[in-house]
Short mmCIF file of C-alpha atoms in Angstrom, two decimals:
data_model
loop_
_atom_site.label_atom_id
_atom_site.label_comp_id
_atom_site.label_asym_id
_atom_site.label_seq_id
_atom_site.Cartn_x
_atom_site.Cartn_y
_atom_site.Cartn_z
CA MET A 13 -39.22 -81.09 21.64
CA ARG A 14 -35.95 -79.35 20.53
CA PRO A 15 -35.04 -76.33 22.64
CA ARG A 16 -35.35 -73.03 20.81
CA GLN A 17 -31.93 -71.55 19.99
CA GLN A 18 -31.23 -67.90 20.91
CA PRO A 19 -30.26 -65.72 17.91
CA THR A 20 -26.53 -65.01 17.67
CA LYS A 21 -25.67 -61.40 18.47
CA LEU A 22 -24.03 -59.51 15.56
CA LEU A 23 -21.73 -57.51 17.86
CA GLY A 24 -20.69 -58.15 21.42
CA ARG A 25 -20.41 -55.29 23.86
CA GLY A 26 -16.63 -55.13 23.64
CA GLU A 27 -16.73 -55.35 19.88
CA LEU A 28 -19.27 -52.52 19.70
CA ILE A 29 -17.02 -50.31 21.81
CA ARG A 30 -14.07 -51.04 19.54
CA PHE A 31 -16.19 -50.26 16.46
CA LEU A 32 -17.21 -46.86 17.89
CA ILE A 33 -13.57 -46.09 18.76
CA MET A 34 -12.56 -46.92 15.16
CA ILE A 35 -15.21 -44.55 13.81
CA PHE A 36 -13.87 -41.76 16.08
CA LEU A 37 -10.27 -42.46 15.03
CA ALA A 38 -11.26 -42.46 11.34
CA ALA A 39 -12.97 -39.07 11.78
CA ALA A 40 -9.87 -37.70 13.55
CA LEU A 41 -7.72 -39.01 10.69
CA CYS A 42 -9.82 -37.13 8.16
CA VAL A 43 -9.50 -33.91 10.18
CA VAL A 44 -5.71 -34.28 10.37
CA VAL A 45 -5.22 -35.10 6.69
CA PHE A 46 -7.74 -32.80 5.05
CA THR A 47 -7.54 -29.68 7.24
CA ASN A 48 -4.78 -27.53 8.66
CA ILE A 49 -5.67 -27.60 12.34
CA PHE A 50 -2.00 -27.59 13.17
CA MET A 51 -1.32 -24.48 11.06
CA LEU A 52 -2.61 -21.72 13.28
CA PRO A 53 -2.66 -18.64 11.01
CA GLY A 54 -2.42 -15.13 12.36
CA PRO A 55 -5.34 -12.78 11.84
CA SER A 56 -6.10 -12.03 8.23
CA ASN A 57 -5.63 -8.27 8.00
CA SER A 58 -6.35 -7.81 4.30
CA ARG A 59 -10.03 -7.15 4.89
CA TYR A 60 -9.24 -4.27 7.23
CA ALA A 61 -7.37 -2.24 4.62
CA PRO A 62 -9.32 0.17 2.41
CA GLU A 63 -10.39 -1.11 -0.96
CA GLY A 64 -8.58 -0.35 -4.21
CA GLY A 65 -7.10 2.94 -5.35
CA GLY A 66 -8.09 5.99 -7.31
CA GLY A 67 -9.54 6.04 -10.78
CA THR A 68 -7.81 6.79 -14.06
CA VAL A 69 -7.04 10.43 -14.74
CA VAL A 70 -7.88 11.42 -18.30
CA VAL A 71 -5.49 14.00 -19.74
CA PRO A 72 -7.46 16.50 -21.84
CA LYS A 73 -6.30 17.26 -25.36
CA ILE A 74 -4.96 20.79 -25.29
CA HIS A 75 -3.63 22.35 -28.45
CA LEU A 76 -2.96 26.06 -28.65
CA ASP A 77 -4.10 27.60 -31.92
CA PRO A 78 -1.01 29.07 -33.69
CA LYS A 79 -3.23 31.64 -35.45
CA ILE A 80 -4.24 33.14 -32.10
CA LEU A 81 -0.68 32.92 -30.79
CA ALA A 82 0.47 34.92 -33.83
CA TRP A 83 -1.46 37.94 -32.50
CA ILE A 84 0.89 38.16 -29.51
CA ARG A 85 3.60 40.87 -29.85
CA ASP A 86 6.65 41.47 -27.66
CA ASP A 87 9.17 42.70 -30.21
CA GLN A 88 8.83 46.35 -29.18
CA PRO A 89 8.69 47.98 -25.71
CA ARG A 90 5.11 49.25 -26.20
CA PHE A 91 3.86 45.68 -26.71
CA ARG A 92 5.55 44.43 -23.56
CA VAL A 93 3.35 46.54 -21.26
CA GLN A 94 -0.02 45.27 -22.46
CA ARG A 95 -1.87 41.97 -22.53
CA GLU A 96 -3.66 41.36 -25.81
CA PRO A 97 -7.18 40.62 -24.48
CA LYS A 98 -8.18 37.76 -26.78
CA PRO A 99 -4.85 35.85 -26.90
CA PHE A 100 -4.32 36.28 -23.15
CA GLU A 101 -7.78 35.04 -22.22
CA TYR A 102 -7.42 32.23 -24.73
CA ILE A 103 -4.16 30.97 -23.18
CA LEU A 104 -5.60 31.40 -19.66
CA SER A 105 -8.71 29.39 -20.63
CA GLN A 106 -6.53 26.58 -21.99
CA ALA A 107 -4.38 26.64 -18.86
CA ALA A 108 -7.56 26.26 -16.78
CA LYS A 109 -8.06 22.84 -18.40
CA LEU A 110 -4.73 21.47 -17.20
CA VAL A 111 -4.71 18.49 -14.84
CA PRO A 112 -1.72 16.88 -13.08
CA GLY A 113 0.48 15.28 -15.70
CA ALA A 114 -1.02 17.16 -18.65
CA LEU A 115 1.98 19.46 -19.22
CA GLU A 116 4.33 16.49 -18.90
CA TYR A 117 2.23 14.68 -21.49
CA MET A 118 2.53 17.71 -23.77
CA GLY A 119 6.32 17.69 -23.53
CA LEU A 120 7.29 19.73 -20.47
CA PRO A 121 11.12 19.82 -20.49
CA LYS A 122 13.12 18.29 -17.65
CA GLU A 123 15.19 21.44 -17.38
CA PRO A 124 13.80 24.84 -16.38
CA LEU A 125 13.20 27.57 -18.95
CA ASP A 126 16.42 28.77 -20.60
CA TYR A 127 16.35 32.43 -19.62
CA ASP A 128 18.87 33.69 -22.16
CA ALA A 129 17.37 31.66 -25.01
CA VAL A 130 13.83 32.93 -24.44
CA LEU A 131 15.04 36.56 -24.37
CA LYS A 132 16.77 36.11 -27.73
CA ASN A 133 13.93 34.28 -29.49
CA PRO A 134 10.57 34.44 -27.66
CA LYS A 135 8.64 33.25 -30.72
CA ALA A 136 10.37 29.85 -30.49
CA PHE A 137 8.87 29.36 -27.02
CA ARG A 138 5.42 30.89 -27.61
CA GLY A 139 2.69 28.57 -26.28
CA LYS A 140 5.21 25.86 -25.29
CA PRO A 141 5.11 24.11 -21.88
CA VAL A 142 7.81 25.58 -19.59
CA TRP A 143 8.64 25.72 -15.89
CA VAL A 144 10.88 27.54 -13.42
CA ARG A 145 11.55 27.33 -9.68
CA ALA A 146 11.66 30.75 -8.00
CA LYS A 147 10.96 32.77 -4.85
CA LEU A 148 7.94 35.06 -4.70
CA LEU A 149 8.84 38.75 -4.64
CA GLU A 150 5.30 39.75 -3.61
CA ASP A 151 2.07 38.17 -2.44
CA PRO A 152 0.09 36.85 -5.43
CA LEU A 153 -2.83 39.05 -6.51
CA VAL A 154 -6.11 37.24 -7.26
CA ILE A 155 -8.27 38.89 -9.94
CA ASP A 156 -11.69 37.69 -11.10
CA VAL A 157 -12.12 37.13 -14.84
CA ASP A 158 -15.61 38.27 -15.81
CA THR A 159 -15.56 36.55 -19.19
CA MET A 160 -14.64 33.15 -17.74
CA PRO A 161 -16.74 32.04 -14.73
CA GLY A 162 -14.74 29.96 -12.28
CA VAL A 163 -11.39 31.09 -13.69
CA LYS A 164 -9.11 33.51 -11.83
CA ASP A 165 -6.08 35.52 -12.85
CA VAL A 166 -3.55 34.95 -10.05
CA ARG A 167 -0.74 37.38 -10.86
CA GLY A 168 2.69 37.89 -9.38
CA LYS A 169 6.43 37.89 -9.94
CA ALA A 170 9.28 35.76 -8.67
CA GLN A 171 13.07 35.45 -8.78
CA ASP A 172 15.13 32.30 -9.29
CA GLU A 173 18.44 31.37 -7.63
CA LYS A 174 20.37 33.12 -10.38
CA GLY A 175 18.52 36.42 -9.88
CA HIS A 176 16.33 36.16 -13.01
CA ILE A 177 12.84 37.66 -12.77
CA TYR A 178 9.64 35.98 -14.02
CA PHE A 179 6.02 37.11 -14.20
CA PHE A 180 3.04 34.77 -14.09
CA SER A 181 -0.75 34.43 -14.29
CA MET A 182 -2.43 31.30 -12.91
CA ALA A 183 -6.02 30.21 -13.57
CA GLN A 184 -6.59 29.06 -9.96
CA PRO A 185 -5.26 30.18 -6.57
CA PRO A 186 -2.82 27.86 -4.77
CA ARG A 187 -4.22 25.11 -2.54
CA MET A 188 -2.52 26.64 0.47
CA PRO A 189 -1.77 30.38 0.89
CA LEU A 190 1.58 31.50 -0.52
CA HIS A 191 3.31 34.70 0.44
CA LYS A 192 6.30 36.83 -0.37
CA GLY A 193 9.49 34.85 0.24
CA ASP A 194 7.92 31.43 -0.43
CA TRP A 195 9.51 29.25 -3.06
CA VAL A 196 7.18 28.09 -5.83
CA LYS A 197 7.24 26.09 -9.01
CA ILE A 198 5.75 28.08 -11.88
CA LYS A 199 4.73 25.90 -14.79
CA GLY A 200 2.45 26.48 -17.73
CA PHE A 201 2.63 27.98 -21.24
CA PHE A 202 5.10 30.68 -22.22
CA TYR A 203 3.02 33.74 -23.13
CA LYS A 204 5.39 36.59 -24.00
CA LEU A 205 8.16 38.85 -22.74
CA TRP A 206 6.79 41.35 -20.23
CA ASP A 207 7.83 44.69 -18.80
CA PRO A 208 6.24 44.71 -15.31
CA ASP A 209 7.61 48.16 -14.40
CA ALA A 210 7.27 49.80 -17.85
CA ARG A 211 10.98 50.60 -17.84
CA GLY A 212 11.99 48.73 -20.95
CA SER A 213 12.84 45.43 -19.22
CA LYS A 214 12.20 41.96 -20.61
CA VAL A 215 10.71 39.37 -18.26
CA PRO A 216 9.35 35.92 -19.32
CA TYR A 217 5.60 35.70 -18.67
CA ILE A 218 4.15 32.24 -17.92
CA VAL A 219 0.44 31.38 -17.88
CA GLY A 220 -0.51 28.18 -16.04
CA TYR A 221 -3.08 26.44 -13.90
CA ARG A 222 -1.79 26.87 -10.33
CA LEU A 223 1.30 27.77 -8.32
CA TYR A 224 2.91 24.87 -6.49
CA ARG A 225 4.94 25.29 -3.37
CA SER A 226 8.60 24.46 -3.85
CA TRP A 227 11.96 24.74 -2.16
CA PRO A 228 15.51 25.43 -3.18
CA LYS A 229 17.56 22.26 -3.50
CA TRP A 230 18.23 20.56 -0.18
CA LYS A 231 21.36 18.97 1.14
CA PRO A 232 20.91 15.28 2.08
CA VAL A 233 19.28 14.90 5.50
CA LYS A 234 21.51 12.86 7.83
CA GLU A 235 19.69 13.56 11.10
CA LEU A 236 16.03 14.40 11.65
CA ASP A 237 15.23 17.98 12.62
CA ARG A 238 12.84 17.75 15.57
CA THR A 239 11.74 21.37 15.16
CA LEU A 240 9.67 20.17 12.18
CA PHE A 241 7.77 17.59 14.26
CA PRO A 242 5.08 19.96 15.66
CA GLU A 243 3.65 20.53 12.16
CA ILE A 244 2.93 16.80 11.74
CA MET A 245 -0.81 16.06 11.95
CA ASP A 246 -1.38 12.74 13.71
CA GLY A 247 -4.60 10.99 12.75
CA SER A 248 -5.21 12.85 9.51
CA SER A 249 -6.67 10.73 6.74
CA LEU A 250 -4.89 12.82 4.11
CA ASP A 251 -1.59 12.03 2.45
CA PRO A 252 1.30 13.52 4.50
CA GLU A 253 2.60 15.08 1.27
CA ILE A 254 -0.47 17.32 1.49
CA THR A 255 -0.75 17.90 5.23
CA GLU A 256 2.93 18.32 6.17
CA PRO A 257 5.00 18.45 2.97
CA GLU A 258 8.20 19.92 4.44
CA ALA A 259 8.37 17.35 7.27
CA PHE A 260 7.38 14.57 4.86
CA TYR A 261 10.19 15.36 2.40
CA HIS A 262 12.55 15.75 5.35
CA PHE A 263 11.72 12.19 6.47
CA LEU A 264 12.07 10.89 2.90
CA SER A 265 15.52 12.43 2.54
CA TYR A 266 16.46 10.87 5.88
CA VAL A 267 15.50 7.31 4.88
CA ILE A 268 17.07 7.71 1.42
CA ASN A 269 20.38 8.77 2.96
CA LEU A 270 20.50 6.33 5.88
CA PRO A 271 24.11 5.39 6.59
CA LYS A 272 24.99 1.69 6.66
CA GLU A 273 25.39 1.60 10.42
CA LYS A 274 21.78 2.80 10.83
CA ALA A 275 20.42 0.51 8.11
CA ASP A 276 21.56 -2.65 9.91
CA PRO A 277 18.48 -4.75 10.80
CA SER A 278 20.33 -6.56 13.58
CA LYS A 279 20.89 -3.27 15.42
CA LEU A 280 17.35 -1.93 15.14
CA PRO A 281 14.40 -2.63 17.46
CA ARG A 282 11.75 -5.04 16.23
CA LEU A 283 8.20 -3.77 15.97
CA THR A 284 6.32 -5.07 19.02
CA GLU A 285 2.87 -4.69 20.55
CA LEU A 286 4.40 -2.33 23.12
CA PHE A 287 5.73 -0.02 20.39
CA LEU A 288 2.41 -0.11 18.52
CA THR A 289 0.58 0.88 21.71
CA GLN A 290 3.02 3.76 22.15
CA MET A 291 2.46 4.86 18.54
CA ARG A 292 -1.29 5.01 19.17
CA ASN A 293 -1.16 6.67 22.59
CA ASP A 294 1.98 8.82 22.38
CA PRO A 295 3.06 9.18 18.72
CA ALA A 296 5.15 12.29 19.44
CA GLY A 297 7.30 10.33 21.87
CA ILE A 298 8.28 7.74 19.26
CA ARG A 299 8.20 9.82 16.08
CA GLY A 300 11.23 9.45 13.83
CA LYS A 301 12.31 6.13 15.35
CA LEU A 302 13.57 3.39 13.02
CA PHE A 303 12.11 -0.12 13.23
CA HIS A 304 12.82 -3.46 11.60
CA PHE A 305 9.88 -5.74 10.78
CA TYR A 306 8.47 -8.31 8.37
CA ALA A 307 5.14 -7.85 6.64
CA ARG A 308 2.90 -9.14 3.87
CA ILE A 309 1.59 -6.87 1.09
CA ILE A 310 -2.22 -7.03 1.31
CA ARG A 311 -3.23 -4.64 -1.47
CA ALA A 312 -1.80 -3.97 -4.92
CA PRO A 313 0.71 -1.10 -4.48
CA GLN A 314 -0.17 2.31 -5.92
CA PHE A 315 2.36 4.31 -7.93
CA LEU A 316 1.64 8.02 -7.57
CA ALA A 317 3.34 11.00 -9.14
CA MET A 318 4.84 13.22 -6.47
CA ALA A 319 4.20 16.91 -6.14
CA GLU A 320 6.99 19.42 -6.62
CA ASN A 321 9.58 18.63 -3.96
CA PRO A 322 13.13 19.65 -2.97
CA LEU A 323 14.45 16.11 -3.48
CA GLY A 324 13.62 15.93 -7.18
CA LEU A 325 11.57 12.76 -6.61
CA LYS A 326 9.05 11.90 -9.31
CA TRP A 327 7.22 8.85 -7.91
CA LYS A 328 6.17 7.33 -4.64
CA THR A 329 4.82 3.84 -3.98
CA MET A 330 1.94 3.63 -1.51
CA ILE A 331 1.62 0.21 0.14
CA TRP A 332 -0.83 -1.43 2.54
CA ALA A 333 0.92 -4.19 4.48
CA ALA A 334 0.10 -6.39 7.47
CA THR A 335 2.23 -7.86 10.20
CA THR A 336 1.23 -10.91 12.24
CA ARG A 337 3.46 -10.60 15.30
CA PRO A 338 2.12 -8.18 16.36
CA ALA A 339 -1.00 -8.20 14.20
CA THR A 340 -1.59 -4.78 12.65
CA VAL A 341 -2.16 -2.96 9.36
CA ILE A 342 0.63 -0.62 8.25
CA ARG A 343 0.84 2.13 5.64
CA LEU A 344 4.21 2.18 3.87
CA ILE A 345 5.43 5.07 1.69
CA VAL A 346 8.45 4.35 -0.51
CA PRO A 347 10.10 7.34 -2.28
CA ARG A 348 10.34 5.78 -5.72
CA ARG A 349 8.41 3.58 -8.13
CA ARG A 350 8.72 -0.03 -6.91
CA ALA A 351 7.20 -2.16 -9.66
CA ASP A 352 8.88 -5.24 -8.15
CA ILE A 353 6.57 -5.16 -5.12
CA ARG A 354 3.35 -7.12 -5.59
CA LYS A 355 0.30 -8.13 -3.61
CA GLU A 356 0.81 -11.13 -1.26
CA MET A 357 4.60 -10.64 -1.30
CA GLU A 358 6.43 -11.08 1.99
CA VAL A 359 8.82 -8.19 2.63
CA GLU A 360 11.45 -7.17 5.13
CA VAL A 361 11.35 -3.47 6.05
CA ILE A 362 13.39 -0.85 7.84
CA GLY A 363 10.89 1.95 8.34
CA CYS A 364 10.85 5.33 10.06
CA PHE A 365 7.64 6.11 11.96
CA LEU A 366 6.10 9.35 10.69
CA ARG A 367 2.59 9.50 12.15
CA ASN A 368 -0.75 7.71 12.43
CA MET A 369 -3.46 7.95 9.83
CA GLU A 370 -7.18 7.27 9.94
CA TYR A 371 -8.85 5.33 7.16
CA GLN A 372 -12.17 3.72 6.38
CA ALA A 373 -11.73 -0.03 6.75
CA ALA A 374 -13.23 -2.20 4.02
CA ASP A 375 -15.66 -4.00 6.34
CA GLN A 376 -16.16 -1.29 8.98
CA LYS A 377 -19.52 0.47 8.75
CA VAL A 378 -19.15 2.83 11.70
CA GLY A 379 -16.11 4.90 12.64
CA THR A 380 -12.59 4.72 11.27
CA ALA A 381 -9.54 2.56 11.81
CA SER A 382 -5.99 3.73 12.51
CA ALA A 383 -2.67 2.64 11.00
CA PRO A 384 0.89 3.82 11.57
CA ILE A 385 2.63 5.42 8.58
CA PHE A 386 6.22 4.36 7.95
CA VAL A 387 8.45 5.93 5.31
CA SER A 388 11.07 3.56 3.98
CA ASP A 389 13.59 3.20 1.22
CA TRP A 390 14.65 -0.21 2.59
CA VAL A 391 12.01 -2.73 1.48
CA HIS A 392 13.26 -6.13 0.33
CA SER A 393 11.53 -9.30 -0.72
CA HIS A 394 11.64 -11.85 2.08
CA GLU A 395 11.43 -15.57 1.39
CA VAL A 396 9.61 -17.12 4.33
CA PRO A 397 11.40 -20.40 5.24
CA VAL A 398 9.09 -23.40 5.03
CA ASP A 399 8.92 -25.10 8.43
CA THR A 400 8.20 -28.79 7.81
CA THR A 401 8.04 -29.67 11.51
CA LEU A 402 4.28 -29.24 11.74
CA ASP A 403 3.72 -31.08 8.47
CA THR A 404 5.85 -33.96 9.75
CA ALA A 405 3.95 -33.96 13.04
CA LYS A 406 0.69 -34.06 11.12
CA TRP A 407 1.70 -37.17 9.21
CA VAL A 408 3.14 -38.81 12.35
CA VAL A 409 -0.21 -38.32 14.08
CA ALA A 410 -1.99 -39.63 10.97
CA GLY A 411 0.28 -42.72 11.02
CA ILE A 412 -0.44 -43.34 14.70
CA LEU A 413 -4.19 -43.07 14.07
CA ILE A 414 -3.94 -45.48 11.15
CA ALA A 415 -1.91 -47.92 13.31
CA PHE A 416 -4.56 -47.75 16.05
CA ILE A 417 -7.34 -48.35 13.54
CA LEU A 418 -5.49 -51.33 12.04
CA LEU A 419 -4.72 -52.68 15.52
CA LEU A 420 -8.34 -52.40 16.62
CA SER A 421 -9.46 -53.98 13.34
CA ALA A 422 -7.06 -56.89 13.86
CA VAL A 423 -8.14 -57.35 17.49
CA SER A 424 -11.79 -57.26 16.44
CA HIS A 425 -11.09 -59.72 13.61
CA PHE A 426 -9.27 -62.25 15.82
CA ASP A 427 -11.76 -61.79 18.66
CA ARG A 428 -14.68 -62.40 16.31
CA LYS A 429 -12.92 -65.41 14.75
CA ARG A 430 -12.26 -66.88 18.20
CA HIS A 431 -15.85 -66.21 19.18
CA MET A 432 -17.12 -67.94 16.02
CA GLU A 433 -14.82 -70.93 16.64
CA ALA A 434 -16.07 -71.17 20.23
CA GLU A 435 -19.65 -71.07 18.98
CA LYS A 436 -18.88 -73.81 16.43
CA ALA A 437 -17.25 -75.98 19.12
CA LEU A 438 -20.22 -75.44 21.40
CA ALA A 439 -22.62 -76.34 18.60
CA ARG A 440 -20.53 -79.46 17.77
CA LYS A 441 -20.57 -80.62 21.40
CA ARG A 442 -24.31 -80.03 21.51
CA ARG A 443 -24.80 -82.18 18.40
CA GLU A 444 -22.55 -84.94 19.80
CA ARG A 445 -24.43 -84.93 23.06
CA LEU A 446 -27.75 -85.15 21.26
CA ALA A 447 -26.40 -87.95 19.04
CA LYS A 448 -25.21 -89.98 22.07
CA LYS A 449 -28.52 -89.43 23.76
CA ALA A 450 -30.37 -90.67 20.69
CA ALA A 451 -28.13 -93.78 20.38
CA ALA A 452 -28.46 -94.89 24.02
CA PRO A 453 -31.09 -97.78 24.65
CA SER A 454 -34.17 -96.59 26.37
CA PRO A 455 -35.42 -98.37 29.56
CA GLY A 456 -37.94 -101.20 28.91
CA GLY A 457 -36.63 -101.82 25.43
CA GLU A 458 -35.43 -105.08 23.71
CA GLY A 459 -33.08 -106.10 26.50
CA SER A 460 -35.80 -106.54 29.13
CA GLY A 461 -36.96 -110.05 30.38
CA SER A 462 -39.89 -112.12 29.12
#
């Protein structure tokens, strides 16, 4: 009876181990090639910035009826001491509809009202958008208008730098109290020539929406005035142009007029975690300090029209940016329209720390987040150099893994081939042995005696 042969094992123990190692190496190769485990990104700060910007402001269509304007008289002294009820209320009601930018849309001149020209020909200016910058000669008087609910008659007079007198009526009181001696911008529609003292004088009368605080023209700020620092409101969520306008414009003038020796990045401190901690815990101790840092724009910049200011600035660019070393969200205010700055752009900045602000983070349901505000007129695009070292290392590691896999495959192939040849030799010897055994004469066969 032939002995029963044992089935040949598909994989030996050593071969199984090598097969498992190859599977592990192949998985590691996939991780190296198809993911960026070597590229360790900094924290993604874009989700911590507030979402989007404000909505679109619709400018109302305002057109003063020339028929009503024709009722206004100022050609004789007796007409310059009275307000014609219907025309005055009509102009005041139209002024109450004004929104920021409306007068500019209607053709507000870049230059202030020509005092001499309006005295010579007031009809040419009747109902036209005009503006002047002047100092209040008295506290504004707020009068209720019974025929127009919600509309006031804020009256007063002011004097410009040349000594010219103006009279005004505004449909709303100023946002913040204004008093005698304060500088204001008076803008609105020219109403008529007025005689405030009934002494035969001629004073331009302007009817508008609201008085805006102003200043006489400033000289360029070369050094920060620390006496303005106490009015700065750390932590406020409002725009610093609203909360501390004088200090804000002071800082803007400072960064606009930075001398070259101060605008040298190599001589300025880099923004570090230590400085950020100081900004949060002791902002007054670091206020007004210049820093050099790199950042990435994480929201589309906003271009906002600036309020009346002593620098004559028309636009500001509001930017949310993020740094990675250290990781933080930063609010940048640039004193001009920077259409060249875009979301995801890498920038290099020299910024002056103004204060902290609170904001509602995009993914934060409870409480508020805090970000330092920097004012800067030195924001440049920064090309981040591509470091190929990690990429090279990735492909070197991938090559080593491939070499190991090929080596193990070759070892397994030759080992299996040698094993198969050994099995064939063993089987051949077994057949030869069985053949010899079958050919040998058995005892008691033909060769035995008779």
